Coordinates of C-alpha atoms in Angstrom, one line a residue:
X1 CA 142.3 -5.8 37.2
X2 CA 141.8 -9.5 36.4
X3 CA 140.3 -9.6 32.9
X4 CA 139.2 -13.0 31.5
X5 CA 138.9 -11.6 28.0
X6 CA 136.0 -13.8 27.3
X7 CA 134.5 -11.0 25.3
X8 CA 137.3 -11.5 22.8
X9 CA 136.7 -15.2 22.3
X10 CA 133.7 -17.5 21.8
X11 CA 133.2 -18.8 25.4
X12 CA 129.8 -17.2 25.6
X13 CA 128.7 -18.7 22.2
X14 CA 126.9 -22.0 22.5
X15 CA 128.0 -22.2 26.1
X16 CA 126.8 -25.8 26.7
X17 CA 129.2 -27.2 24.1
X18 CA 132.5 -28.4 25.5
X19 CA 135.6 -27.2 23.7
X20 CA 138.2 -29.7 25.0
X21 CA 137.7 -28.3 28.5
X22 CA 134.7 -26.8 30.3
X23 CA 134.5 -23.0 30.4
X24 CA 137.0 -21.9 33.1
X25 CA 136.2 -19.8 36.2
X26 CA 138.3 -16.7 36.5
X27 CA 139.4 -16.9 40.2
X28 CA 139.2 -20.3 41.9
X29 CA 140.2 -20.6 45.6
X30 CA 140.4 -24.3 46.4
X31 CA 140.9 -25.4 50.0
X32 CA 142.3 -22.1 51.1
X33 CA 142.2 -20.3 54.5
X34 CA 142.5 -16.7 55.6
X35 CA 142.3 -15.1 52.1
X36 CA 141.4 -11.4 51.5
X37 CA 140.6 -10.0 48.0
X38 CA 140.3 -6.2 48.2
X39 CA 140.0 -3.3 45.9
X40 CA 140.4 -5.3 42.6
X41 CA 138.2 -5.4 39.5
X42 CA 137.3 -8.8 38.0
X43 CA 135.7 -8.8 34.6
X44 CA 134.8 -10.8 31.4
X45 CA 135.0 -14.2 32.9
X46 CA 134.2 -17.2 30.6
X47 CA 132.1 -18.7 33.4
X48 CA 131.9 -17.9 37.2
X49 CA 134.0 -15.0 38.3
X50 CA 135.0 -15.8 41.9
X51 CA 134.7 -19.3 43.2
X52 CA 135.8 -20.0 46.8
X53 CA 135.6 -23.8 47.3
X54 CA 136.1 -25.8 50.5
X55 CA 137.7 -22.7 52.0
X56 CA 137.5 -20.9 55.4
X57 CA 137.9 -17.2 56.5
X58 CA 137.4 -15.6 53.1
X59 CA 137.0 -11.8 52.9
X60 CA 136.0 -10.1 49.6
X61 CA 136.1 -6.4 50.2
X62 CA 135.5 -3.5 47.8
X63 CA 135.7 -5.7 44.8
X64 CA 134.1 -4.7 41.5
X65 CA 132.8 -7.5 39.2
X66 CA 131.6 -6.8 35.6
X67 CA 130.3 -9.1 32.9
X68 CA 127.7 -8.2 30.2
X69 CA 124.2 -8.9 31.3
X70 CA 123.7 -11.4 28.5
X71 CA 126.8 -13.4 29.2
X72 CA 125.8 -17.0 30.3
X73 CA 126.6 -18.5 33.6
X74 CA 128.8 -15.6 34.7
X75 CA 128.0 -15.6 38.4
X76 CA 129.7 -13.0 40.4
X77 CA 130.8 -14.8 43.6
X78 CA 129.9 -18.4 44.4
X79 CA 131.2 -19.5 47.8
X80 CA 130.8 -23.3 47.9
X81 CA 131.2 -25.5 51.0
X82 CA 132.9 -22.6 52.8
X83 CA 132.8 -21.2 56.3
X84 CA 133.2 -17.6 57.6
X85 CA 132.8 -15.7 54.3
X86 CA 132.5 -11.9 54.4
X87 CA 131.4 -10.1 51.2
X88 CA 131.5 -6.4 51.9
X89 CA 131.2 -3.3 49.7
X90 CA 131.2 -5.3 46.5
X91 CA 129.7 -3.9 43.3
X92 CA 128.5 -6.7 41.0
X93 CA 126.8 -6.6 37.5
X94 CA 126.8 -9.9 35.6
X95 CA 124.9 -12.2 33.3
X96 CA 123.7 -14.7 35.9
X97 CA 123.4 -14.7 39.7
X98 CA 125.3 -11.9 41.4
X99 CA 126.1 -14.0 44.5
X100 CA 125.2 -17.7 44.6
X101 CA 125.8 -19.6 47.9
X102 CA 126.3 -23.3 47.3
X103 CA 127.5 -26.5 49.0
X104 CA 127.8 -29.1 46.2
X105 CA 125.8 -31.8 44.5
X106 CA 124.7 -35.1 46.1
X107 CA 127.9 -37.1 45.1
X108 CA 130.0 -34.4 46.8
X109 CA 127.9 -34.6 50.0
X110 CA 128.4 -38.3 50.1
X111 CA 132.2 -38.0 49.8
X112 CA 133.0 -34.8 51.7
X113 CA 130.0 -33.4 53.6
X114 CA 130.7 -29.8 54.3
X115 CA 128.0 -27.2 55.0
X116 CA 128.4 -23.6 53.9
X117 CA 127.9 -21.4 57.0
X118 CA 128.7 -18.1 58.5
X119 CA 128.2 -15.9 55.4
X120 CA 127.8 -12.2 55.7
X121 CA 127.0 -10.0 52.7
X122 CA 126.9 -6.3 53.6
X123 CA 126.9 -2.9 51.9
X124 CA 126.9 -4.4 48.4
X125 CA 125.3 -3.2 45.2
X126 CA 124.0 -6.1 43.1
X127 CA 123.0 -5.1 39.6
X128 CA 121.4 -7.0 36.7
X129 CA 121.8 -10.7 36.7
X130 CA 119.2 -13.4 37.3
X131 CA 119.3 -13.3 41.1
X132 CA 120.8 -10.8 43.6
X133 CA 121.6 -13.3 46.3
X134 CA 120.9 -17.0 45.6
X135 CA 121.0 -20.1 47.7
X136 CA 121.6 -23.2 45.6
X137 CA 120.8 -24.9 43.5
X138 CA 123.8 -27.1 44.3
X139 CA 123.4 -27.2 48.1
X140 CA 123.5 -30.9 49.0
X141 CA 125.6 -30.2 52.1
X142 CA 123.2 -27.5 53.3
X143 CA 123.5 -23.8 53.9
X144 CA 123.0 -22.1 57.3
X145 CA 123.6 -18.8 59.1
X146 CA 123.5 -16.3 56.2
X147 CA 123.0 -12.6 56.8
X148 CA 122.4 -10.2 53.9
X149 CA 122.1 -6.6 55.2
X150 CA 122.4 -3.0 54.1
X151 CA 122.5 -3.8 50.4
X152 CA 121.0 -2.4 47.1
X153 CA 119.5 -4.9 44.7
X154 CA 119.1 -3.1 41.3
X155 CA 117.4 -4.5 38.2
X156 CA 117.9 -8.2 38.8
X157 CA 115.2 -10.7 37.9
X158 CA 115.0 -11.9 41.6
X159 CA 116.2 -10.6 44.9
X160 CA 116.3 -13.4 47.5
X161 CA 116.4 -16.5 45.4
X162 CA 116.4 -20.0 46.8
X163 CA 116.4 -22.9 44.4
X164 CA 116.7 -26.7 45.0
X165 CA 115.0 -29.9 44.0
X166 CA 114.6 -33.6 44.8
X167 CA 118.0 -35.4 44.5
X168 CA 120.0 -32.8 46.5
X169 CA 119.7 -35.1 49.5
X170 CA 118.5 -35.1 53.1
X171 CA 121.7 -33.3 54.1
X172 CA 120.6 -30.4 52.1
X173 CA 119.1 -28.3 54.9
X174 CA 118.7 -24.6 54.5
X175 CA 118.2 -22.7 57.7
X176 CA 118.7 -19.3 59.4
X177 CA 118.8 -17.3 56.1
X178 CA 118.2 -13.7 57.0
X179 CA 117.8 -10.7 54.6
X180 CA 117.5 -7.4 56.6
X181 CA 117.5 -3.7 55.5
X182 CA 117.6 -4.1 51.7
X183 CA 116.6 -1.6 49.0
X184 CA 115.3 -3.5 46.0
X185 CA 114.9 -1.3 42.9
X186 CA 113.2 -2.8 39.7
X187 CA 113.6 -6.3 41.0
X188 CA 110.9 -8.3 39.1
X189 CA 110.4 -11.0 41.8
X190 CA 111.8 -9.9 45.2
X191 CA 111.3 -13.2 47.1
X192 CA 111.4 -16.5 45.3
X193 CA 111.7 -20.1 46.7
X194 CA 111.6 -22.9 44.2
X195 CA 112.0 -26.5 45.1
X196 CA 111.4 -27.7 41.5
X197 CA 114.5 -26.0 40.0
X198 CA 115.6 -27.9 36.9
X199 CA 119.4 -27.7 37.0
X200 CA 121.5 -30.6 35.8
X201 CA 120.7 -33.2 33.1
X202 CA 118.1 -35.0 35.3
X203 CA 116.4 -31.8 36.4
X204 CA 113.6 -32.3 34.0
X205 CA 113.1 -35.9 34.9
X206 CA 109.8 -37.2 36.2
X207 CA 111.3 -37.7 39.6
X208 CA 112.4 -34.1 40.0
X209 CA 109.3 -32.5 38.5
X210 CA 106.5 -34.8 39.7
X211 CA 103.9 -32.7 41.6
X212 CA 102.4 -35.6 43.6
X213 CA 103.9 -36.5 47.0
X214 CA 106.8 -39.0 46.9
X215 CA 108.4 -40.8 49.8
X216 CA 110.7 -38.6 52.1
X217 CA 114.1 -40.4 51.9
X218 CA 117.8 -39.8 51.7
X219 CA 117.3 -37.7 48.5
X220 CA 114.8 -35.2 49.9
X221 CA 116.0 -31.7 50.7
X222 CA 114.6 -29.4 53.4
X223 CA 114.1 -25.7 54.0
X224 CA 113.8 -24.8 57.7
X225 CA 113.8 -21.1 58.1
X226 CA 114.0 -17.9 56.0
X227 CA 113.6 -14.3 57.3
X228 CA 113.1 -11.1 55.2
X229 CA 112.6 -7.9 57.1
X230 CA 112.9 -4.1 56.8
X231 CA 112.9 -4.2 53.0
X232 CA 111.7 -1.6 50.4
X233 CA 110.8 -3.0 47.0
X234 CA 110.0 -0.5 44.2
X235 CA 109.3 -1.4 40.6
X236 CA 108.1 -4.9 41.3
X237 CA 106.9 -6.5 38.0
X238 CA 105.9 -10.1 38.4
X239 CA 105.2 -11.1 42.0
X240 CA 106.4 -10.0 45.4
X241 CA 106.6 -13.5 47.0
X242 CA 106.6 -16.9 45.4
X243 CA 107.1 -20.1 47.6
X244 CA 107.0 -23.4 45.8
X245 CA 107.7 -26.3 48.1
X246 CA 107.7 -30.1 47.6
X247 CA 104.4 -31.7 48.4
X248 CA 106.1 -34.3 50.6
X249 CA 108.4 -31.9 52.4
X250 CA 106.8 -28.6 53.1
X251 CA 108.8 -25.4 53.4
X252 CA 109.4 -24.5 57.0
X253 CA 109.2 -21.0 58.5
X254 CA 109.2 -18.1 56.0
X255 CA 109.0 -14.8 58.1
X256 CA 108.2 -11.6 56.2
X257 CA 108.4 -8.5 58.4
X258 CA 108.1 -4.8 57.6
X259 CA 108.1 -5.1 53.8
X260 CA 107.0 -2.1 51.6
X261 CA 106.3 -2.9 48.0
X262 CA 105.2 -0.9 44.9
X263 CA 104.4 -2.5 41.6
X264 CA 105.1 -1.0 38.2
X265 CA 101.9 0.6 36.8
X266 CA 102.1 -1.7 33.8
X267 CA 102.4 -4.9 35.8
X268 CA 99.7 -7.4 34.9
X269 CA 97.0 -7.8 37.5
X270 CA 95.3 -11.2 37.9
X271 CA 91.6 -10.9 38.8
X272 CA 90.7 -12.3 42.2

């Protein structure tokens, strides 16, 4: 067990206040190759739990990750600018996104452009948290070739969650993102794409949040292709599918195939 003991300190209190140093991640793999983490428990991280960064050939197998569901920014696994990542048989319950696939902010893309690619997430149970599997929002180098299959998403706010915004850059291209054979249980919003996500200090700026078309330039991100198929959603609460693209850069192909959905009886119905 790797226990961050954040529950015995004040890291989760006023989390945006810096205390001499930013809240640490619990396991940080920086510029590594051929690493396997297997059969361990990671818990009570001050911030992100597992953060592979600029690394290749990473296998995370049979790992359990636990943080309270109200602990801020305690993502489970955040592969960032990595290639060939296998996340298999993990059991994650945290206070933020269970798995968040990233590739850095714009300044990182200008210095060291490195796309995250070749990510397989299989036979995992992702429980609580804001998103089961998230792409972004820091994805300036792009994300491609992601397969999520044979997983259970249980009681998260969102299932498939893609979040980006203006300013991530023209190199932020998301493509060939595939979710197949997923059992979503009490996931409030199973499929969510939001190109107006407000992360970072400028996320609420007029540039990021403007709803009128702006010029397509070196700061404009793009979503090319997303596929969700063979998925059962029970206990949907808010919406089954939400896609919110930029007016100047439309979302590309979103393919939804063989989806079964049941809403909670008490869910609000909007009159036609």
